[in-house]
mmCIF file of C-alpha atoms in Angstrom:
data_model
loop_
_atom_site.group_PDB
_atom_site.id
_atom_site.type_symbol
_atom_site.label_atom_id
_atom_site.label_comp_id
_atom_site.label_asym_id
_atom_site.label_seq_id
_atom_site.Cartn_x
_atom_site.Cartn_y
_atom_site.Cartn_z
ATOM 1 C CA MET A 23 11.875 -10.846 47.305
ATOM 2 C CA ALA A 24 14.491 -10.299 44.538
ATOM 3 C CA GLY A 25 13.957 -14.198 43.811
ATOM 4 C CA VAL A 26 10.712 -13.558 43.059
ATOM 5 C CA PRO A 27 9.362 -12.634 39.284
ATOM 6 C CA THR A 28 8.196 -9.137 39.387
ATOM 7 C CA SER A 29 4.922 -10.199 37.676
ATOM 8 C CA VAL A 30 4.379 -12.587 40.053
ATOM 9 C CA ILE A 31 4.260 -10.052 42.455
ATOM 10 C CA THR A 32 1.893 -7.994 41.104
ATOM 11 C CA ALA A 33 -0.818 -10.687 39.672
ATOM 12 C CA THR A 34 -0.224 -11.901 43.871
ATOM 13 C CA GLY A 35 -1.256 -8.421 44.619
ATOM 14 C CA LEU A 36 -3.988 -7.713 42.168
ATOM 15 C CA LEU A 37 -5.715 -10.867 43.683
ATOM 16 C CA ALA A 38 -4.614 -10.911 46.934
ATOM 17 C CA GLY A 39 -6.153 -7.635 47.030
ATOM 18 C CA TYR A 40 -9.308 -7.891 46.365
ATOM 19 C CA ALA A 41 -9.631 -11.398 47.695
ATOM 20 C CA VAL A 42 -8.818 -9.788 50.857
ATOM 21 C CA ALA A 43 -11.008 -6.777 50.527
ATOM 22 C CA ARG A 44 -14.093 -9.248 49.313
ATOM 23 C CA TRP A 45 -13.793 -12.231 52.036
ATOM 24 C CA THR A 46 -12.597 -9.454 54.970
ATOM 25 C CA LYS A 47 -15.500 -7.036 53.966
ATOM 26 C CA LYS A 48 -12.766 -4.669 54.591
ATOM 27 C CA ARG A 49 -11.753 -3.023 51.124
ATOM 28 C CA PRO A 50 -9.006 -0.938 53.082
ATOM 29 C CA LEU A 51 -7.850 -3.981 54.659
ATOM 30 C CA GLY A 52 -7.855 -4.872 50.434
ATOM 31 C CA GLY A 53 -5.714 -2.159 49.889
ATOM 32 C CA VAL A 54 -2.596 -3.276 51.904
ATOM 33 C CA ALA A 55 -3.110 -6.069 50.455
ATOM 34 C CA LEU A 56 -2.359 -3.978 46.510
ATOM 35 C CA ALA A 57 -0.355 -1.684 48.136
ATOM 36 C CA ALA A 58 2.004 -3.718 49.609
ATOM 37 C CA ALA A 59 2.731 -5.244 46.393
ATOM 38 C CA GLY A 60 3.237 -2.467 44.375
ATOM 39 C CA ALA A 61 5.515 -1.323 46.587
ATOM 40 C CA VAL A 62 7.342 -4.175 46.189
ATOM 41 C CA ALA A 63 7.271 -4.693 42.416
ATOM 42 C CA ALA A 64 8.154 -0.998 42.188
ATOM 43 C CA ARG A 65 11.412 -1.185 43.874
ATOM 44 C CA GLU A 66 12.716 -3.972 42.129
ATOM 45 C CA TRP A 67 11.757 -2.085 38.979
ATOM 46 C CA GLN A 68 13.977 0.337 40.284
ATOM 47 C CA ARG A 69 16.323 -2.177 40.650
ATOM 48 C CA LYS A 70 15.909 -4.228 37.912
ATOM 49 C CA ALA A 71 15.523 -1.369 35.150
ATOM 50 C CA GLY A 72 15.410 2.629 36.418
ATOM 51 C CA ASN A 73 13.236 4.710 37.693
ATOM 52 C CA VAL A 74 11.334 5.946 33.881
ATOM 53 C CA THR A 75 10.845 1.936 33.933
ATOM 54 C CA ALA A 76 9.315 1.323 37.327
ATOM 55 C CA ALA A 77 7.034 4.772 36.930
ATOM 56 C CA ALA A 78 6.040 3.520 33.811
ATOM 57 C CA LEU A 79 5.087 -0.091 35.361
ATOM 58 C CA SER A 80 3.566 0.993 38.665
ATOM 59 C CA GLY A 81 1.393 3.855 36.795
ATOM 60 C CA VAL A 82 -0.033 0.851 34.791
ATOM 61 C CA TYR A 83 -0.295 -1.846 37.492
ATOM 62 C CA VAL A 84 -2.598 1.783 39.230
ATOM 63 C CA ALA A 85 -4.563 1.644 36.084
ATOM 64 C CA ALA A 86 -4.995 -2.211 35.929
ATOM 65 C CA PHE A 87 -6.547 -1.390 39.498
ATOM 66 C CA ALA A 88 -8.523 1.307 38.335
ATOM 67 C CA GLY A 89 -9.696 -0.229 34.544
ATOM 68 C CA SER A 90 -10.950 -3.728 36.780
ATOM 69 C CA HIS A 91 -14.001 -1.898 38.372
ATOM 70 C CA PRO A 92 -15.494 -0.996 35.254
ATOM 71 C CA LEU A 93 -14.340 -4.079 33.638
ATOM 72 C CA ALA A 94 -16.639 -5.896 36.614
ATOM 73 C CA LYS A 95 -19.432 -4.629 35.370
ATOM 74 C CA LYS A 96 -19.414 -6.170 32.136
ATOM 75 C CA ILE A 97 -18.009 -9.472 33.101
ATOM 76 C CA GLY A 98 -18.453 -10.157 36.535
ATOM 77 C CA ALA A 99 -15.748 -9.270 39.286
ATOM 78 C CA TRP A 100 -13.419 -12.644 39.027
ATOM 79 C CA PRO A 101 -12.966 -12.698 35.989
ATOM 80 C CA SER A 102 -11.750 -8.934 35.693
ATOM 81 C CA VAL A 103 -9.138 -9.090 38.348
ATOM 82 C CA CYS A 104 -7.630 -12.315 36.583
ATOM 83 C CA ALA A 105 -7.720 -10.451 33.317
ATOM 84 C CA VAL A 106 -5.820 -7.518 34.870
ATOM 85 C CA ALA A 107 -3.460 -9.173 37.016
ATOM 86 C CA GLY A 108 -2.712 -11.776 33.592
ATOM 87 C CA GLY A 109 -1.832 -8.490 32.039
ATOM 88 C CA VAL A 110 -0.216 -6.501 34.294
ATOM 89 C CA ALA A 111 1.655 -9.704 34.796
ATOM 90 C CA ALA A 112 2.798 -9.863 31.190
ATOM 91 C CA ALA A 113 3.717 -5.737 30.971
ATOM 92 C CA SER A 114 5.915 -6.387 33.815
ATOM 93 C CA TRP A 115 7.626 -9.785 32.170
ATOM 94 C CA ALA A 116 7.928 -8.194 28.964
ATOM 95 C CA VAL A 117 9.590 -5.287 29.855
ATOM 96 C CA VAL A 118 11.589 -6.555 33.556
ATOM 97 C CA ASP A 119 11.661 -10.326 34.136
ATOM 98 C CA ARG A 120 12.886 -11.779 30.692
ATOM 99 C CA ARG A 121 15.686 -9.593 30.855
ATOM 100 C CA LYS A 122 17.673 -12.276 33.091
#
């Protein structure tokens, strides 16, 4: 995974987590996809930018997931997931990925 930007991993994790939960009708299965991508991203953040950055971006990832739920009530599920995925991807890129 070292060649895949963390911004892509996080956006994919949020999108895939929702898609899996919606299409399988098994929310825990979506959570597995979300958590797996989050773990991979956290490991890469830690490797590339250190523990503090990894902890901060992990918090952003979890907050985006949590925040997508109330946002979905206002703008719809898919738009909400896309918005938070874009936000987390932008944060990850700005803090870690653009350093290359």
